[in-house]
Amino acid sequence: MSGHHLGSALRLLRLLWSAGRGLTAAIVVIRLVDKLIPAATAVVVALLVERVGLLSNAQGIGAALLPLAAFGVVLFVGHAVEAGMEPLSYLAQQRIDGAHRTSVLRLVADSPTIDVLERSETQRLIRLAEADPDDFSQRTPGQAALAQAEQLTNAVGVAAACLVVARFAWWLVPLLLIPALIRARLRHRQRLEWIGLWRSNLDGLLRADRWSDTLVSAGVAKDLRVFGLSEWAVRRGEDLHTARCEPLFALWMRHIRGQWRTFLLATLPLLVAFTVVVASTVLGRHSIAMATAVLSAGAALFAMLEQGDNGVSRMSGLEALKAYDELHALFTAASRPAPTPPATRYDSPPYLVRFRQLSFAYTGATRPVLEGLDLDIRPGELLAIVGLNGAGKSTLIKLLAGLYEPTGGQILLDRGRAMPHLGSDEWRKRIAVVFQDFVKYELSAADNVTLGRPGAARDASVLRAAARDAGLQPVLDRLPEGWRTPLARSRTGGVDLSGGQWQKIVLTRALYGVRTGAELLVLDEPTAHLDVRTEFEVFQRLMEQRGKAAVVLISHRLSTVRRADRIVLLDGGRITEAGTHDELIALDGTYARLFAIQAERFRNGSQEPITEGEAR
Ligand SMILES: Nc1ncnc2c1ncn2[C@@H]1O[C@H](COP(=O)(O)OP(=O)(O)OP(=O)(O)O)[C@@H](O)[C@H]1O
């Protein structure tokens, strides 16, 4: 066994050990006994045959009672270990796989930033590490650990069967063992080939599955019908499915045609061995008892070396563990906190957050989104950030929430005082964020709001106040179970909300955060789905109820942002204009042009977004 194989075997055995010492010991003992049963059966059957051969009429059956009883004990023990094997193995596998899956989840969830998570390599490793038990080609680490134990105990069983055979003639051992090993190897290779082909086809498989899911999803049902795409979509799903299955079927047929090799490897040596044993017994060189023992031990040897799925289980389970190791290395490298900037004294007005010469580029992107951006967020102010589509407004918010590390420059907190790392739990408790693509949790209305403050005790009066401020009360009044109503039709008693109603839920979530201590409220397009009147009311209440919290607001509706204390224009990766609405209009720059175009469009009832060409 090479060092690599030995290391892998030890790792899997350690994993089994982690399922519990008592459980591991029980599994190993049970499997050992199970593997010794064929050799034991061969021996007791031989004893029985021998005793029966010596019996005369006068002795009666009484003389055969002892070997009969021994045979009965072996049968009973065989049956008992078989009954215990499955539940104990299942328990160990569940413990190992449960702990493994929790580690994968924790690794991914604990990562403060999301850039590593967005890489396709990370997603591939997560899929491998999760070892989906429904995927034909994947085995879990628990399955691999049990397969390792099986292989180990198997070796003991094979050795015992060899000992019985060697009692007849030593050369029968290699005669049976070598072809049995070659046959096992061949079968293992065929399995790997099959799995390799399945995996190389994984993209097709995923595409076919996604296609089937899409076809039956409620969201796509509208388009399929309206555009008359149903027949085309079904046929495409069918084609993908056929394309995926055909190569697998061809390989299967090739393996079936090659079966003669494994058949000969199993039958020829056994036939030779059996002929020799029978001939030698007929010639009186050995007893019938000995012949019986050798014949049954020889057949058991072949059965034990047919490893079944063990080899694949070990290989695939180890892949899952290796993927976990690689993920661990990726996330550990990414979560190393950037050095805290030294405390600095500034003569500028107080700030809560300062972006200093901030630059950021997404991994793999050729151009930075932000480049040398300077901006302060002052305590208690209402700061509006405006800019064209793709200017980088949401990116700036994600950096503020610590979801990405800046690629250049600094983000200073609290006037440069040493602060917890941006993105740490401590920082996240101080901000409440509503993202443009917020998550609609399939939970109750109350849970959807209080998720804004995980871990904090739920306060009904704060919940009510936040709902009032966000204008949620009319929505709640129409929910069958009020706050307790699940917000998903797929759940019993659940309802679907409209885009605008969801936006109010999420606004309530943010305001709940502010009422329970957040000092900075960040709203990325919070009112895009609301009609103009509701937007005005929500905004008004937001301004009145935000208390001492600073608000950063991103909105394309310049009529909404005009009431902000300060408006900044993000263009070309940096802030190009800053001031109050009146100051920016007086400046007569890009903001003034955007505002004029939007006012004109509003008068004409148009919702068209403003393009870069129009703004220049
Ligand atoms: N996760 C990501 N990976 C790579 N590029 C991204 C990612 N998210 C955004 N981008 C790119 O970064 C640029 C800025 O996007 P961002 O969403 O920050 O703009 P925005 O100003 O918020 O736009 P909008 O007004 O349309 O919401 C865009 O070119 C976008 O394609």
XYZ file of C-alpha atoms and ligand atoms in Angstrom:
647
model
C 0.000 0.000 0.000
C 1.504 3.380 -1.000
C 1.933 6.201 1.529
C -0.918 8.095 -0.095
C -3.258 5.106 0.198
C -2.207 4.481 3.764
C -2.822 8.141 4.650
C -6.283 8.025 3.061
C -7.125 4.767 4.836
C -6.062 6.212 8.183
C -8.073 9.382 7.577
C -11.197 7.348 6.867
C -10.664 5.172 9.929
C -10.211 8.287 12.087
C -13.461 9.585 10.646
C -15.206 6.371 11.633
C -13.720 6.721 15.104
C -15.268 10.200 15.328
C -18.732 8.599 15.114
C -18.157 7.265 18.649
C -15.688 4.805 20.095
C -18.268 2.278 21.256
C -20.096 2.425 17.950
C -16.874 2.041 15.952
C -15.768 -0.912 18.092
C -19.181 -2.568 17.653
C -19.076 -2.052 13.878
C -15.549 -3.431 13.531
C -16.342 -6.476 15.706
C -19.589 -7.192 13.867
C -17.919 -6.892 10.483
C -14.993 -9.060 11.578
C -17.330 -11.782 12.808
C -19.333 -11.492 9.592
C -16.196 -11.981 7.510
C -15.103 -14.971 9.573
C -18.471 -16.691 9.124
C -17.620 -18.276 5.688
C -14.399 -19.841 7.050
C -16.190 -20.930 10.240
C -19.053 -22.405 8.196
C -16.541 -24.326 6.075
C -14.911 -25.750 9.196
C -18.109 -26.771 11.046
C -19.640 -28.261 7.902
C -16.437 -30.299 7.460
C -16.641 -31.453 11.095
C -20.260 -32.441 10.588
C -19.487 -34.361 7.385
C -16.589 -36.110 9.072
C -18.676 -37.127 12.077
C -21.547 -38.326 9.850
C -19.077 -40.450 7.863
C -17.892 -42.147 11.035
C -21.368 -42.835 12.414
C -22.671 -46.343 12.589
C -26.301 -47.328 13.072
C -25.686 -48.258 16.685
C -24.383 -44.798 17.667
C -27.568 -43.033 16.519
C -27.853 -39.302 15.841
C -26.701 -38.416 19.343
C -23.054 -38.634 18.283
C -23.550 -35.872 15.664
C -25.191 -33.475 18.113
C -22.025 -31.537 18.939
C -21.056 -30.592 15.350
C -24.747 -29.957 14.628
C -24.891 -27.574 17.595
C -21.677 -25.848 16.390
C -23.252 -25.451 12.956
C -26.369 -23.992 14.595
C -24.265 -21.505 16.578
C -22.455 -20.354 13.428
C -25.797 -19.916 11.644
C -27.218 -17.972 14.586
C -24.167 -15.711 14.923
C -24.216 -15.096 11.142
C -27.842 -14.098 11.341
C -27.332 -11.904 14.422
C -24.415 -9.926 12.939
C -26.342 -9.427 9.721
C -29.282 -7.991 11.683
C -27.037 -5.625 13.692
C -24.889 -4.485 10.778
C -27.358 -2.264 8.972
C -28.678 -0.144 11.883
C -25.213 0.368 13.390
C -23.683 1.288 10.032
C -26.585 3.628 9.309
C -26.134 5.326 12.676
C -22.387 5.793 12.134
C -22.905 7.082 8.602
C -25.525 9.591 9.709
C -23.291 10.855 12.519
C -20.288 11.262 10.216
C -22.242 12.802 7.343
C -24.280 15.075 9.633
C -21.096 16.466 11.194
C -19.453 16.785 7.764
C -22.381 18.676 6.253
C -22.522 20.989 9.264
C -18.811 21.755 8.794
C -19.362 22.590 5.111
C -22.316 24.835 5.965
C -20.418 26.538 8.772
C -17.403 27.116 6.562
C -19.537 28.773 3.881
C -21.826 30.682 6.250
C -19.014 31.988 8.470
C -17.197 33.629 5.601
C -17.756 37.371 6.148
C -17.286 38.276 2.468
C -19.078 36.851 -0.551
C -16.523 37.173 -3.334
C -15.109 33.679 -2.753
C -18.625 32.272 -2.759
C -19.360 33.827 -6.154
C -16.490 32.018 -7.908
C -17.575 29.082 -10.027
C -14.670 27.020 -8.634
C -16.041 27.554 -5.109
C -19.508 26.449 -6.200
C -18.028 23.319 -7.808
C -16.120 22.496 -4.609
C -19.228 23.054 -2.472
C -21.201 20.645 -4.688
C -18.446 18.042 -4.351
C -17.972 18.558 -0.608
C -21.698 18.312 0.076
C -21.653 14.844 -1.551
C -25.309 14.732 -2.500
C -26.531 11.219 -1.611
C -29.091 11.480 -4.454
C -26.309 11.835 -7.024
C -25.501 8.404 -8.424
C -21.794 9.193 -8.806
C -21.206 10.616 -5.348
C -20.606 8.889 -2.031
C -20.516 10.580 1.338
C -17.554 10.570 3.746
C -19.637 8.336 6.047
C -20.057 5.770 3.276
C -16.319 5.979 2.577
C -15.389 5.416 6.239
C -17.635 2.356 6.427
C -16.226 1.052 3.141
C -12.726 1.398 4.609
C -13.752 -0.647 7.660
C -15.311 -3.191 5.321
C -12.101 -3.466 3.321
C -10.042 -3.942 6.475
C -12.256 -6.654 7.933
C -12.557 -8.237 4.507
C -8.799 -8.780 4.497
C -9.129 -10.756 7.742
C -11.974 -12.843 6.276
C -9.973 -13.534 3.101
C -6.957 -14.564 5.210
C -9.131 -16.998 7.227
C -10.585 -18.538 4.046
C -7.019 -18.846 2.627
C -5.911 -20.690 5.768
C -8.689 -23.252 5.306
C -7.782 -23.729 1.621
C -4.057 -23.976 2.463
C -4.783 -26.891 4.790
C -5.503 -28.848 1.589
C -2.694 -27.521 -0.613
C -0.833 -24.177 -0.348
C -0.714 -23.658 -4.142
C -4.498 -23.555 -4.274
C -4.274 -20.176 -2.473
C -2.528 -18.260 -5.296
C -4.551 -20.231 -7.861
C -7.753 -18.799 -6.407
C -6.511 -15.524 -4.956
C -4.733 -14.041 -7.996
C -7.621 -14.358 -10.505
C -10.063 -13.208 -7.806
C -7.974 -10.067 -7.257
C -7.695 -9.398 -11.015
C -11.433 -9.872 -11.392
C -12.145 -7.440 -8.528
C -9.791 -4.904 -10.113
C -11.499 -5.230 -13.506
C -14.940 -4.732 -11.983
C -13.667 -1.690 -10.077
C -12.255 -0.203 -13.288
C -15.585 -0.694 -15.038
C -17.377 1.129 -12.230
C -14.914 4.032 -12.408
C -15.339 4.244 -16.177
C -19.098 4.372 -15.729
C -18.872 7.089 -13.080
C -16.306 9.042 -15.107
C -18.663 9.110 -18.079
C -21.590 10.087 -15.859
C -19.590 12.969 -14.430
C -18.276 14.164 -17.770
C -21.917 14.427 -18.650
C -22.740 16.319 -15.468
C -23.305 19.634 -17.248
C -25.849 17.985 -19.526
C -27.445 16.358 -16.518
C -27.712 19.644 -14.648
C -29.056 21.382 -17.727
C -31.696 18.685 -18.252
C -32.716 18.871 -14.588
C -32.846 22.647 -14.617
C -34.900 22.486 -17.771
C -37.418 20.104 -16.190
C -37.615 22.300 -13.072
C -38.143 25.389 -15.197
C -40.917 23.751 -17.167
C -42.987 23.015 -14.086
C -42.215 26.228 -12.177
C -45.074 28.653 -11.691
C -42.918 31.635 -12.722
C -42.262 30.346 -16.242
C -45.761 28.984 -16.778
C -46.949 32.399 -17.996
C -44.272 32.804 -20.686
C -44.601 29.213 -21.927
C -48.285 29.670 -22.558
C -48.296 33.233 -23.813
C -45.433 32.660 -26.266
C -46.725 29.183 -27.259
C -43.409 27.590 -26.225
C -44.775 24.509 -24.446
C -44.153 21.938 -27.206
C -40.710 23.343 -28.034
C -39.750 23.333 -24.341
C -40.889 19.731 -23.789
C -38.996 18.538 -26.865
C -35.854 20.334 -25.770
C -36.031 18.670 -22.352
C -36.478 15.306 -24.078
C -33.458 15.891 -26.371
C -31.247 16.829 -23.440
C -32.320 13.701 -21.633
C -31.621 11.416 -24.603
C -28.245 13.057 -25.260
C -27.315 12.351 -21.660
C -28.418 8.713 -21.591
C -27.113 7.432 -24.932
C -23.362 7.367 -24.128
C -24.098 5.736 -20.777
C -26.132 3.046 -22.453
C -23.370 2.429 -25.041
C -20.775 1.995 -22.289
C -23.065 -0.353 -20.435
C -23.442 -2.533 -23.527
C -19.650 -2.579 -24.007
C -19.214 -3.774 -20.423
C -21.817 -6.492 -20.932
C -20.023 -7.682 -24.074
C -16.762 -7.887 -22.070
C -18.356 -9.914 -19.285
C -16.745 -13.140 -20.561
C -13.414 -12.058 -19.068
C -14.743 -11.644 -15.549
C -16.819 -14.811 -16.007
C -13.742 -16.871 -16.989
C -11.655 -15.335 -14.216
C -14.255 -16.492 -11.709
C -15.108 -19.926 -13.094
C -11.850 -21.339 -14.502
C -9.744 -21.231 -11.300
C -12.678 -22.480 -9.251
C -13.272 -25.340 -11.728
C -9.585 -26.316 -11.662
C -9.497 -26.168 -7.856
C -12.729 -28.113 -7.508
C -11.526 -30.788 -9.987
C -8.246 -31.229 -8.105
C -10.031 -31.459 -4.743
C -12.643 -33.913 -6.023
C -10.020 -36.078 -7.787
C -7.768 -36.204 -4.775
C -10.733 -37.097 -2.534
C -11.864 -39.872 -4.925
C -8.313 -41.242 -4.911
C -8.561 -41.358 -1.148
C -5.793 -38.843 -0.485
C -8.090 -36.531 1.446
C -11.270 -36.962 3.411
C -14.678 -35.836 2.183
C -14.761 -33.479 5.154
C -11.608 -31.750 3.965
C -12.984 -31.526 0.423
C -16.197 -29.920 1.745
C -14.258 -27.323 3.748
C -11.993 -26.387 0.823
C -14.811 -26.152 -1.688
C -16.931 -23.829 0.440
C -13.950 -21.682 1.611
C -12.747 -21.342 -2.002
C -16.137 -20.126 -3.205
C -16.381 -17.709 -0.235
C -12.960 -16.287 -1.128
C -14.227 -15.187 -4.529
C -17.368 -13.691 -3.042
C -15.394 -11.682 -0.470
C -12.959 -10.268 -3.006
C -15.825 -9.022 -5.142
C -15.687 -5.672 -3.336
C -18.916 -4.332 -4.738
C -19.179 -0.600 -4.285
C -16.439 -0.307 -1.648
C -13.687 0.973 -3.931
C -15.930 3.621 -5.469
C -17.256 4.632 -2.044
C -13.770 5.184 -0.692
C -12.629 7.116 -3.731
C -15.694 9.340 -3.984
C -16.003 9.943 -0.228
C -12.333 10.964 -0.148
C -13.026 13.399 -2.993
C -15.697 15.040 -0.832
C -13.194 15.370 2.025
C -10.553 16.768 -0.315
C -13.047 19.297 -1.689
C -13.768 20.338 1.897
C -10.018 20.817 2.543
C -9.704 22.991 -0.555
C -12.757 25.032 0.449
C -11.285 25.465 3.896
C -8.053 26.806 2.416
C -9.979 29.168 0.091
C -12.208 30.576 2.828
C -9.438 30.820 5.404
C -7.280 32.824 3.000
C -10.251 35.083 2.195
C -11.357 35.713 5.771
C -8.008 36.937 7.019
C -9.018 40.434 8.220
C -7.340 43.358 6.551
C -5.004 45.165 8.946
C -6.926 47.750 10.997
C -5.909 51.183 9.784
C -4.016 53.234 12.331
C -6.060 55.760 14.300
C -5.766 59.130 12.607
C -6.806 62.624 13.620
C -8.761 64.565 11.044
C -9.910 68.121 11.116
C -12.908 67.227 9.008
C -16.491 67.042 10.292
C -17.307 63.878 12.287
C -18.050 60.837 10.207
C -19.541 57.440 10.792
C -17.911 55.908 7.726
C -15.232 57.337 5.470
C -14.355 55.870 2.076
C -10.828 57.021 1.333
C -9.426 56.561 -2.162
C -11.579 53.451 -2.392
C -11.133 51.136 -5.371
C -12.847 47.889 -6.137
C -12.893 45.403 -9.022
C -14.850 42.140 -9.065
C -12.727 38.997 -9.338
C -11.985 38.341 -12.992
C -13.316 41.731 -14.166
C -11.115 43.735 -16.489
C -12.224 47.154 -15.234
C -12.662 48.402 -11.677
C -16.183 49.478 -10.670
C -14.901 52.024 -8.152
C -11.629 53.910 -8.525
C -10.240 56.397 -6.030
C -13.620 57.195 -4.474
C -13.750 59.599 -1.505
C -16.947 59.920 0.530
C -18.022 60.480 4.146
C -21.240 59.252 5.728
C -21.948 61.600 8.631
C -23.866 60.609 11.754
C -27.597 61.200 11.467
C -27.553 62.550 7.895
C -29.729 61.443 5.001
C -27.307 60.821 2.173
C -28.601 59.978 -1.284
C -26.382 58.255 -3.860
C -27.443 58.635 -7.471
C -25.917 57.482 -10.729
C -26.732 55.720 -13.979
C -27.373 51.955 -14.205
C -24.163 50.058 -13.529
C -22.375 53.058 -11.988
C -21.484 50.979 -8.914
C -24.016 52.160 -6.310
C -24.999 48.664 -5.115
C -21.327 47.654 -5.151
C -20.536 50.544 -2.802
C -23.281 49.327 -0.430
C -21.936 45.778 -0.508
C -18.489 47.104 0.415
C -20.052 49.104 3.229
C -21.713 45.941 4.541
C -18.325 44.187 4.419
C -19.447 41.672 1.798
C -16.322 42.367 -0.275
C -12.863 43.587 0.638
C -11.814 46.780 -1.190
C -9.086 46.175 -3.740
C -7.573 49.565 -2.929
C -7.966 52.442 -0.453
C -9.674 52.215 2.930
C -13.014 52.270 4.656
C -12.604 53.972 8.023
C -15.226 53.804 10.751
C -15.979 56.172 13.611
C -13.447 58.875 12.716
C -10.693 56.336 12.240
C -10.935 54.976 15.771
C -9.904 51.339 16.002
C -13.094 49.553 15.140
C -14.149 45.979 14.695
C -13.344 44.608 11.282
C -15.789 45.767 8.641
C -18.167 42.867 8.077
C -17.722 41.559 11.618
C -20.826 40.757 13.679
C -20.194 43.874 15.734
C -20.256 46.121 12.673
C -23.281 44.353 11.196
C -25.253 45.004 14.373
C -24.756 48.707 13.705
C -26.176 48.736 10.189
C -29.516 47.696 8.700
C -29.482 47.095 4.954
C -32.245 46.630 2.391
C -30.709 45.245 -0.783
C -32.241 45.770 -4.195
C -32.468 41.982 -4.634
C -33.679 41.290 -1.099
C -34.532 37.741 -0.068
C -38.157 36.679 0.303
C -38.020 34.088 3.067
C -40.752 31.461 3.040
C -41.478 32.265 6.684
C -44.193 34.148 8.579
C -44.544 37.921 8.138
C -43.197 38.422 11.684
C -40.145 36.235 11.031
C -39.482 38.050 7.769
C -39.257 41.300 9.734
C -37.400 40.186 12.860
C -34.745 38.478 10.745
C -33.386 42.044 10.536
C -32.115 41.518 14.095
C -31.204 37.879 14.541
C -30.622 36.847 18.118
C -32.451 39.856 19.638
C -35.573 39.153 21.713
C -38.722 39.811 19.654
C -40.487 42.950 20.832
C -44.129 43.150 19.696
C -44.444 46.896 20.296
C -41.292 47.601 18.219
C -42.643 45.291 15.532
C -45.919 47.233 15.401
C -44.132 50.597 15.344
C -41.804 49.513 12.514
C -44.820 48.229 10.535
C -46.604 51.555 11.008
C -43.553 53.540 9.842
C -43.111 51.408 6.736
C -46.831 51.588 5.881
C -47.211 47.827 6.346
C -50.382 47.878 8.463
C -52.865 47.761 5.526
C -50.975 44.719 4.150
C -51.077 42.979 7.556
C -54.802 43.666 7.898
C -55.426 41.641 4.743
C -53.325 38.632 5.769
C -55.535 35.765 7.045
C -53.365 35.120 10.112
C -51.866 38.615 10.441
C -48.215 38.504 11.508
C -48.307 34.700 11.670
C -49.247 34.225 7.989
C -46.522 32.403 6.002
C -45.463 34.533 3.042
C -45.420 31.746 0.433
C -48.327 30.020 -1.267
C -46.395 26.740 -1.139
C -46.848 26.700 2.657
C -50.131 25.714 4.303
C -52.254 28.826 4.815
C -49.572 30.901 3.077
C -50.107 33.815 0.697
C -48.069 35.454 -2.051
C -47.424 39.177 -1.802
C -47.013 41.644 -4.633
C -43.635 43.278 -5.316
C -44.701 46.479 -3.554
C -46.065 44.593 -0.534
C -42.815 42.679 -0.232
C -40.904 45.922 -0.365
C -42.904 47.169 2.609
C -42.068 43.976 4.533
C -38.393 44.518 3.861
C -38.583 48.201 4.763
C -40.220 47.167 8.044
C -37.304 44.770 8.539
C -34.844 47.643 8.170
C -36.830 49.984 10.427
C -37.104 47.220 13.022
C -33.300 47.128 12.859
C -33.081 50.882 13.444
C -35.554 50.732 16.350
C -33.448 48.010 17.951
C -30.175 49.899 17.760
C -28.790 50.127 14.198
C -27.092 53.499 13.599
C -26.916 53.310 9.849
C -29.826 52.428 7.594
C -28.918 51.581 4.003
C -31.687 51.437 1.431
C -30.919 50.324 -2.135
C -33.919 51.234 -4.303
C -36.356 50.655 -1.426
C -39.378 52.167 -3.099
C -38.985 51.094 -6.739
C -42.121 48.906 -6.599
C -44.258 51.430 -4.724
C -46.656 53.779 -6.461
C -45.748 57.450 -6.275
C -48.208 58.308 -3.465
C -47.230 55.340 -1.261
C -43.588 56.101 -1.892
C -44.080 59.676 -0.725
C -45.872 58.539 2.472
C -43.315 55.824 3.256
C -40.457 58.186 2.691
C -42.047 60.871 4.862
C -42.496 58.434 7.752
C -39.007 57.084 7.279
C -37.573 60.559 7.672
C -39.617 61.239 10.801
C -38.983 57.919 12.492
C -35.343 57.170 11.758
C -34.321 58.789 15.019
C -30.574 59.347 15.214
C -29.732 56.808 12.534
C -27.951 57.966 9.410
C -29.635 56.878 6.175
C -27.917 56.074 2.892
C -30.464 55.980 0.129
C -30.028 54.816 -3.442
C -32.846 55.655 -5.767
C -33.380 56.287 -9.434
C -36.357 58.505 -8.657
C -34.739 61.871 -8.237
C -38.047 63.250 -6.921
C -37.466 60.972 -3.896
C -33.860 61.928 -3.272
C -34.319 65.669 -3.621
C -35.276 65.890 0.067
C -31.967 64.325 1.172
C -29.512 66.364 3.297
C -26.824 65.620 0.760
C -26.879 64.066 -2.695
C -23.768 62.576 -4.294
C -23.426 61.541 -7.920
C -21.418 58.392 -8.643
C -19.879 58.451 -12.092
C -16.816 56.715 -13.563
C -16.054 54.982 -10.265
C -15.884 58.134 -8.129
C -18.034 60.923 -6.681
C -18.219 63.690 -9.247
C -20.889 65.973 -7.732
C -22.024 66.510 -4.125
C -24.412 68.927 -2.410
C -28.062 69.562 -1.685
C -30.603 69.292 -4.473
C -30.666 73.078 -4.903
C -26.868 73.289 -4.941
C -26.616 70.572 -7.583
C -29.284 72.186 -9.735
C -27.410 75.475 -9.449
C -24.201 73.666 -10.435
C -25.960 72.726 -13.666
C -23.942 69.540 -14.081
C -24.912 65.892 -14.710
C -27.354 65.742 -11.769
C -29.191 68.819 -13.036
C -29.413 67.228 -16.505
C -30.673 63.918 -15.079
C -33.253 65.735 -12.992
C -34.479 67.781 -15.966
C -34.792 64.683 -18.188
C -36.640 62.764 -15.469
C -39.011 65.647 -14.734
C -39.779 65.870 -18.467
C -40.377 62.106 -18.683
C -42.598 62.210 -15.609
C -44.710 64.898 -17.255
C -44.995 62.672 -20.360
C -45.816 59.598 -18.230
C -42.686 57.711 -19.423
C -40.737 55.277 -17.162
C -37.789 54.814 -19.549
C -34.387 54.693 -17.765
C -31.945 57.448 -18.644
C -29.051 56.287 -20.801
C -25.423 57.368 -20.568
C -25.617 59.363 -23.800
C -28.556 61.437 -22.556
C -26.853 62.263 -19.269
C -23.678 63.697 -20.799
N -21.206 39.977 -8.397
C -20.700 40.623 -9.438
N -19.683 40.079 -10.143
C -19.138 40.733 -11.194
N -19.559 41.941 -11.635
C -20.575 42.530 -10.993
C -21.207 41.899 -9.867
N -22.184 42.723 -9.422
C -22.164 43.817 -10.225
N -21.203 43.706 -11.147
C -20.842 44.701 -12.172
O -20.432 45.886 -11.493
C -20.919 47.046 -12.134
C -21.689 47.908 -11.119
O -22.844 47.204 -10.712
P -23.796 47.757 -9.556
O -24.854 46.754 -9.360
O -22.973 48.153 -8.385
O -24.363 49.074 -10.246
P -25.574 50.002 -9.800
O -25.082 51.398 -9.889
O -26.130 49.573 -8.488
O -26.613 49.700 -10.979
P -28.209 49.756 -10.976
O -28.591 51.190 -10.888
O -28.561 49.182 -12.304
O -28.689 48.941 -9.829
C -21.789 46.579 -13.291
O -21.008 46.680 -14.463
C -22.050 45.110 -12.991
O -22.113 44.361 -14.171
